[in-house]
Short mmCIF file of C-alpha atoms and ligand atoms in Angstrom, two decimals:
data_model
loop_
_atom_site.label_atom_id
_atom_site.label_comp_id
_atom_site.label_asym_id
_atom_site.label_seq_id
_atom_site.Cartn_x
_atom_site.Cartn_y
_atom_site.Cartn_z
CA MET A 235 98.68 99.62 154.21
CA THR A 236 96.50 98.34 157.07
CA LYS A 237 96.29 94.56 156.81
CA VAL A 238 93.41 92.46 158.10
CA LEU A 239 93.68 88.68 158.40
CA ILE A 240 90.83 86.19 158.45
CA ALA A 241 92.22 83.13 160.25
CA THR A 242 89.64 80.35 160.30
CA GLU A 243 90.51 76.74 160.91
CA LYS A 244 86.79 76.15 160.17
CA PRO A 245 86.20 78.43 157.13
CA PHE A 246 83.33 80.89 156.72
CA ALA A 247 80.87 80.39 153.85
CA PRO A 248 82.29 82.07 150.69
CA ALA A 249 79.56 84.75 150.78
CA ALA A 250 80.79 85.81 154.22
CA VAL A 251 84.39 86.09 153.02
CA ASN A 252 83.19 88.21 150.07
CA GLY A 253 81.23 90.46 152.43
CA ILE A 254 84.22 90.89 154.73
CA ARG A 255 86.42 91.67 151.72
CA GLU A 256 84.01 94.41 150.61
CA VAL A 257 84.14 96.09 154.02
CA VAL A 258 87.91 95.72 154.44
CA GLU A 259 88.89 96.78 150.91
CA GLY A 260 86.21 99.49 150.97
CA ALA A 261 88.11 101.03 153.88
CA GLY A 262 91.31 100.94 151.81
CA TYR A 263 92.81 98.02 153.73
CA GLU A 264 94.32 94.77 152.47
CA LEU A 265 92.69 91.40 153.24
CA ALA A 266 94.66 88.19 153.86
CA LEU A 267 93.08 84.77 154.24
CA LEU A 268 94.27 81.72 156.17
CA GLU A 269 91.64 78.99 156.02
CA SER A 270 91.54 75.32 157.06
CA TYR A 271 95.05 75.43 158.54
CA THR A 272 96.11 72.43 160.57
CA ASP A 273 99.53 73.61 161.71
CA LYS A 274 99.96 76.29 164.38
CA ALA A 275 103.12 77.41 162.56
CA ASP A 276 100.94 78.59 159.64
CA LEU A 277 98.92 80.78 161.99
CA LEU A 278 102.06 82.18 163.65
CA ALA A 279 103.48 83.07 160.22
CA ALA A 280 100.21 84.60 158.98
CA VAL A 281 99.79 86.95 161.97
CA ALA A 282 103.36 88.35 161.76
CA ASP A 283 102.49 91.58 159.88
CA VAL A 284 98.75 92.07 160.39
CA ASP A 285 97.08 95.06 162.06
CA ALA A 286 93.80 93.31 162.75
CA MET A 287 92.37 89.82 162.60
CA ILE A 288 89.06 87.99 162.57
CA ILE A 289 88.93 84.51 164.10
CA ARG A 290 86.32 81.93 165.11
CA SER A 291 87.18 79.24 167.67
CA ASP A 292 90.79 79.58 166.55
CA LYS A 293 93.17 79.66 169.50
CA ALA A 294 94.64 83.13 169.98
CA THR A 295 97.14 82.08 172.63
CA ARG A 296 99.83 84.29 174.16
CA GLU A 297 102.24 82.84 171.59
CA VAL A 298 99.98 83.95 168.72
CA ILE A 299 99.35 87.39 170.24
CA GLU A 300 103.09 87.94 170.78
CA ALA A 301 103.88 86.81 167.23
CA ALA A 302 101.45 89.44 165.90
CA LYS A 303 103.80 92.39 166.33
CA ASN A 304 101.50 94.99 164.66
CA LEU A 305 98.18 93.69 165.96
CA LYS A 306 95.78 96.36 167.25
CA VAL A 307 92.38 94.65 167.10
CA ILE A 308 91.29 91.02 167.27
CA VAL A 309 87.65 90.11 166.69
CA ARG A 310 86.18 86.75 167.58
CA ALA A 311 83.35 86.41 165.02
CA GLY A 312 80.98 84.81 167.49
CA ALA A 313 79.98 84.90 171.13
CA GLY A 314 82.44 82.94 173.29
CA TYR A 315 85.92 84.43 173.61
CA ASP A 316 87.46 81.79 175.88
CA ASN A 317 89.85 81.02 172.98
CA ILE A 318 91.59 84.42 173.25
CA ASP A 319 94.32 85.15 175.80
CA LEU A 320 92.80 88.43 176.97
CA GLU A 321 95.60 89.14 179.41
CA ALA A 322 98.18 88.98 176.63
CA CYS A 323 96.01 91.28 174.50
CA THR A 324 95.63 93.83 177.30
CA GLU A 325 99.37 93.79 178.04
CA LYS A 326 100.06 94.66 174.41
CA GLY A 327 97.28 97.28 174.19
CA ILE A 328 95.30 95.14 171.75
CA VAL A 329 91.52 95.52 171.67
CA ALA A 330 89.72 92.15 171.76
CA MET A 331 86.07 92.04 170.71
CA ASN A 332 83.30 89.56 170.03
CA THR A 333 80.18 89.93 167.87
CA PRO A 334 77.36 89.11 170.28
CA GLY A 335 74.07 87.91 168.83
CA GLN A 336 75.26 87.57 165.24
CA ASN A 337 75.36 83.77 165.08
CA SER A 338 72.85 83.02 167.85
CA ASN A 339 69.86 81.92 165.78
CA ALA A 340 71.96 79.29 164.00
CA VAL A 341 73.00 77.77 167.34
CA ALA A 342 69.42 77.86 168.64
CA GLU A 343 68.08 76.08 165.55
CA LEU A 344 70.65 73.32 166.08
CA VAL A 345 69.50 72.89 169.70
CA LEU A 346 65.97 72.06 168.62
CA GLY A 347 67.23 70.09 165.62
CA MET A 348 69.33 67.80 167.81
CA MET A 349 66.44 67.44 170.28
CA VAL A 350 64.09 66.24 167.52
CA PHE A 351 66.79 63.90 166.18
CA LEU A 352 67.15 62.20 169.58
CA ALA A 353 63.40 62.23 170.31
CA ARG A 354 62.87 60.32 167.01
CA ASN A 355 65.69 57.83 167.69
CA GLY A 356 67.91 59.19 164.94
CA TYR A 357 65.07 58.56 162.43
CA ASN A 358 65.55 54.79 162.68
CA GLY A 359 61.88 53.96 162.17
CA LYS A 360 61.04 53.12 165.81
CA ALA A 361 58.36 55.11 167.68
CA GLY A 362 59.84 58.18 169.33
CA VAL A 363 58.43 60.93 171.53
CA GLU A 364 57.24 64.50 170.93
CA LEU A 365 58.51 67.79 172.30
CA ARG A 366 55.06 69.40 172.73
CA GLY A 367 54.12 69.76 176.39
CA LYS A 368 57.64 69.01 177.67
CA LYS A 369 59.55 71.51 179.80
CA ILE A 370 62.81 73.03 178.57
CA GLY A 371 65.10 74.86 180.98
CA ILE A 372 67.36 77.51 179.52
CA HIS A 373 70.52 77.74 181.59
CA ALA A 374 71.67 81.32 180.87
CA TYR A 375 69.29 83.57 178.98
CA GLY A 376 71.58 85.41 176.56
CA ASN A 377 71.17 85.78 172.81
CA VAL A 378 71.15 82.03 172.07
CA GLY A 379 68.95 81.21 175.07
CA ARG A 380 66.35 83.75 173.97
CA TYR A 381 66.14 82.23 170.46
CA VAL A 382 65.95 78.71 171.92
CA GLY A 383 62.98 79.83 174.03
CA GLU A 384 61.25 81.39 171.04
CA ILE A 385 61.65 78.27 168.87
CA ALA A 386 60.77 75.89 171.73
CA LYS A 387 57.49 77.77 172.25
CA GLY A 388 56.74 77.13 168.59
CA PHE A 389 57.06 73.42 169.36
CA GLY A 390 54.52 73.83 172.17
CA MET A 391 57.09 73.39 174.92
CA GLU A 392 56.92 75.07 178.32
CA VAL A 393 59.97 77.34 178.63
CA LEU A 394 61.76 78.09 181.91
CA ALA A 395 65.02 79.93 182.48
CA PHE A 396 67.65 80.71 185.08
CA ASP A 397 70.06 83.61 184.65
CA PRO A 398 71.15 85.74 187.61
CA PHE A 399 72.66 88.30 185.20
CA VAL A 400 69.43 89.11 183.32
CA ALA A 401 66.53 91.03 184.88
CA LYS A 402 63.63 88.74 185.75
CA GLU A 403 61.14 91.15 184.14
CA ALA A 404 63.02 91.06 180.82
CA ILE A 405 62.87 87.25 180.71
CA GLU A 406 59.23 87.15 181.78
CA ALA A 407 58.38 89.69 179.07
CA ASP A 408 59.28 86.92 176.56
CA GLY A 409 56.70 84.61 178.15
CA VAL A 410 59.40 82.55 179.86
CA LYS A 411 59.06 81.42 183.49
CA VAL A 412 61.99 82.44 185.68
CA VAL A 413 63.07 80.01 188.39
CA GLU A 414 64.90 81.06 191.54
CA SER A 415 67.87 78.71 191.43
CA VAL A 416 69.86 76.54 189.09
CA GLU A 417 68.81 73.50 191.16
CA GLU A 418 65.14 74.36 190.62
CA LEU A 419 65.72 74.59 186.85
CA TYR A 420 67.32 71.15 186.69
CA SER A 421 64.79 69.46 188.98
CA THR A 422 61.84 70.87 187.00
CA CYS A 423 62.80 70.42 183.36
CA ASN A 424 62.78 67.45 180.96
CA TYR A 425 65.38 69.19 178.79
CA ILE A 426 68.16 71.56 179.87
CA SER A 427 69.82 73.69 177.20
CA LEU A 428 73.19 75.07 178.26
CA HIS A 429 74.23 78.59 177.27
CA ILE A 430 76.80 79.51 179.90
CA PRO A 431 80.28 80.68 178.88
CA ALA A 432 83.41 78.71 179.82
CA ASN A 433 85.33 80.57 182.51
CA ASP A 434 86.95 79.89 185.89
CA LYS A 435 83.56 79.96 187.63
CA THR A 436 81.66 77.72 185.20
CA LYS A 437 84.24 75.08 184.24
CA LYS A 438 83.10 71.61 185.40
CA SER A 439 80.08 73.25 187.09
CA ILE A 440 77.59 70.91 185.38
CA ASN A 441 78.23 67.98 187.66
CA TYR A 442 76.69 64.73 188.89
CA ASP A 443 74.64 66.28 191.69
CA LEU A 444 73.10 68.93 189.47
CA LEU A 445 72.31 66.58 186.58
CA ASN A 446 70.92 63.97 188.98
CA LYS A 447 68.18 66.46 189.92
CA MET A 448 66.64 66.09 186.46
CA PRO A 449 63.39 64.13 186.31
CA GLU A 450 63.11 60.66 184.74
CA GLY A 451 64.11 60.79 181.07
CA GLY A 452 66.13 63.99 181.52
CA ILE A 453 68.14 65.21 178.52
CA LEU A 454 71.05 67.64 178.63
CA VAL A 455 71.68 69.68 175.47
CA ASN A 456 75.06 71.37 175.24
CA THR A 457 75.80 73.88 172.49
CA ALA A 458 77.98 75.96 174.84
CA ARG A 459 81.41 74.53 175.69
CA LYS A 460 82.58 71.04 176.69
CA GLU A 461 84.68 72.52 179.51
CA VAL A 462 81.58 73.40 181.57
CA ILE A 463 80.78 69.70 181.98
CA ASP A 464 82.33 67.60 184.73
CA GLU A 465 82.83 64.60 182.44
CA GLU A 466 83.58 62.17 185.26
CA GLY A 467 80.27 63.10 186.87
CA LEU A 468 78.47 62.84 183.53
CA MET A 469 79.84 59.33 182.91
CA LYS A 470 78.85 58.20 186.39
CA LEU A 471 75.36 59.64 185.96
CA MET A 472 74.88 57.87 182.63
CA GLU A 473 75.94 54.63 184.34
CA ASP A 474 73.59 55.17 187.30
CA ARG A 475 70.63 56.53 185.35
CA LYS A 476 69.68 54.47 182.31
CA ASP A 477 67.01 57.10 181.51
CA PHE A 478 69.41 60.03 181.07
CA ALA A 479 70.69 61.25 177.67
CA TYR A 480 73.28 63.78 176.54
CA ILE A 481 73.31 65.67 173.24
CA SER A 482 76.12 68.03 172.39
CA ASP A 483 77.55 70.12 169.58
CA ILE A 484 80.95 69.79 171.22
CA ALA A 485 81.81 66.13 171.66
CA PRO A 486 83.20 65.42 175.13
CA ASP A 487 86.69 63.99 175.66
CA CYS A 488 84.95 60.81 176.87
CA LYS A 489 82.92 60.47 173.66
CA ASP A 490 84.26 57.02 172.74
CA GLU A 491 83.44 55.66 176.18
CA ILE A 492 79.93 57.12 175.98
CA ALA A 493 79.47 55.67 172.48
CA ALA A 494 80.62 52.24 173.64
CA LYS A 495 78.42 52.14 176.73
CA PHE A 496 75.25 54.17 176.19
CA GLU A 497 73.78 53.39 172.80
CA GLY A 498 70.78 55.53 171.87
CA ARG A 499 71.35 57.94 174.76
CA PHE A 500 73.70 60.44 173.14
CA PHE A 501 74.29 62.43 169.99
CA PHE A 502 77.40 64.44 169.16
CA THR A 503 78.06 66.44 165.99
CA PRO A 504 81.36 65.40 164.37
CA LYS A 505 82.60 69.01 164.52
CA LYS A 506 81.17 72.04 166.36
CA MET A 507 78.66 73.33 163.84
CA GLY A 508 76.06 75.35 165.76
CA ALA A 509 77.19 78.57 164.13
CA GLN A 510 78.04 76.95 160.82
CA THR A 511 75.38 78.47 158.55
CA ALA A 512 75.82 80.93 155.70
CA GLU A 513 73.63 83.45 157.53
CA ALA A 514 75.58 83.24 160.79
CA ASN A 515 78.91 83.43 158.94
CA ILE A 516 77.75 86.50 157.01
CA ASN A 517 76.29 88.22 160.08
CA ALA A 518 79.25 87.56 162.40
CA GLY A 519 81.97 87.97 159.76
CA ILE A 520 80.73 91.27 158.37
CA ALA A 521 79.98 92.61 161.86
CA GLY A 522 83.57 91.74 162.79
CA ALA A 523 84.94 93.53 159.72
CA ASN A 524 82.88 96.66 160.47
CA GLN A 525 83.98 96.61 164.11
CA ILE A 526 87.63 96.51 163.00
CA VAL A 527 87.21 99.45 160.61
CA ASN A 528 85.25 101.48 163.19
CA CYS A 529 87.83 100.73 165.86
CA ILE A 530 90.81 101.70 163.69
CA GLU A 531 89.14 104.73 162.06
CA LYS A 532 87.08 106.12 164.95
CA GLY A 533 88.40 104.45 168.09
CA ASP A 534 85.02 102.74 168.54
CA THR A 535 85.50 99.90 171.05
CA THR A 536 81.89 98.72 171.37
CA TYR A 537 81.94 94.96 172.16
CA LYS A 538 85.45 95.15 173.63
CA VAL A 539 85.83 92.22 176.02
CA ASN A 540 89.22 92.99 177.62
C1 LIG B 169 80.43 81.00 169.49
O1 LIG B 169 80.96 81.12 170.61
O2 LIG B 169 80.06 81.99 168.83
C2 LIG B 169 80.15 79.63 168.94
O3 LIG B 169 80.69 78.65 169.76
C3 LIG B 169 80.57 79.46 167.48
O4 LIG B 169 81.89 79.05 167.30
P1 LIG B 169 82.51 78.85 165.83
O5 LIG B 169 82.58 80.18 165.16
O6 LIG B 169 83.84 78.26 166.05
O7 LIG B 169 81.61 77.93 165.06
#
């Protein structure tokens, strides 16, 4: 019998697991569940006899892919697939997919939520500032970026974007101003919201020089990946610019140093939770289950990323 594994170090909401089960068992397959594991050995054991698997930020390294002798399809229930060794998948003829757009609104809501939290000093009773009238720059206008723009407009913010991979007309059709360069985005906006993937080109690309272009009181919001930040440059900038703040859903490696030195100018969630809503779990999880069934039954490889 075809066996599908859900391997989630950070579990889905129960309703999402039930929805996935319905799809998987409805296709006549068996569902296995490995949740909240802390030991890589548990993952290696769980993948040994599965035909397909659904993961989140779980690390599908070469070791994991090679241990999964029967694996045919792996779906990352979410957007970023930097946690999957795509080369290892391709070598073994395994289809790797993501579920673009399915958890994007949840991430976008967290962006604005964290911005309000910082603007109101963590709700400590002191006078804060408002978002209305401020400029937000969306660095990469994909599914999350588009939702961020939509919500930010509701707050009365001016929305700008830079994304060389999306047609200018498509962005402008959303009422968002397109700027010509990444430097222009950073030098114009009070807030920058990052939505770039982590890859060889983007890693450490958000550096001192770029961030230093931000106007007085600039705030960087990162719900993308910590790897895109040049942390040394970030630390130096926070030293040099007492006006600059950093909010992130993925705490940097230097989080303790930031916490010790820059009180009131940072906020980090204790665990990446942008996509951690029941709705996002249901959307991404069930989409992943359907993609697995369609791939195995009909050879449908829509959303293949390798
Ligand atoms: C994504 O790439 O979809 C987000 O980073 C969500 O990751 P998560 O499923 O681990 O919360």
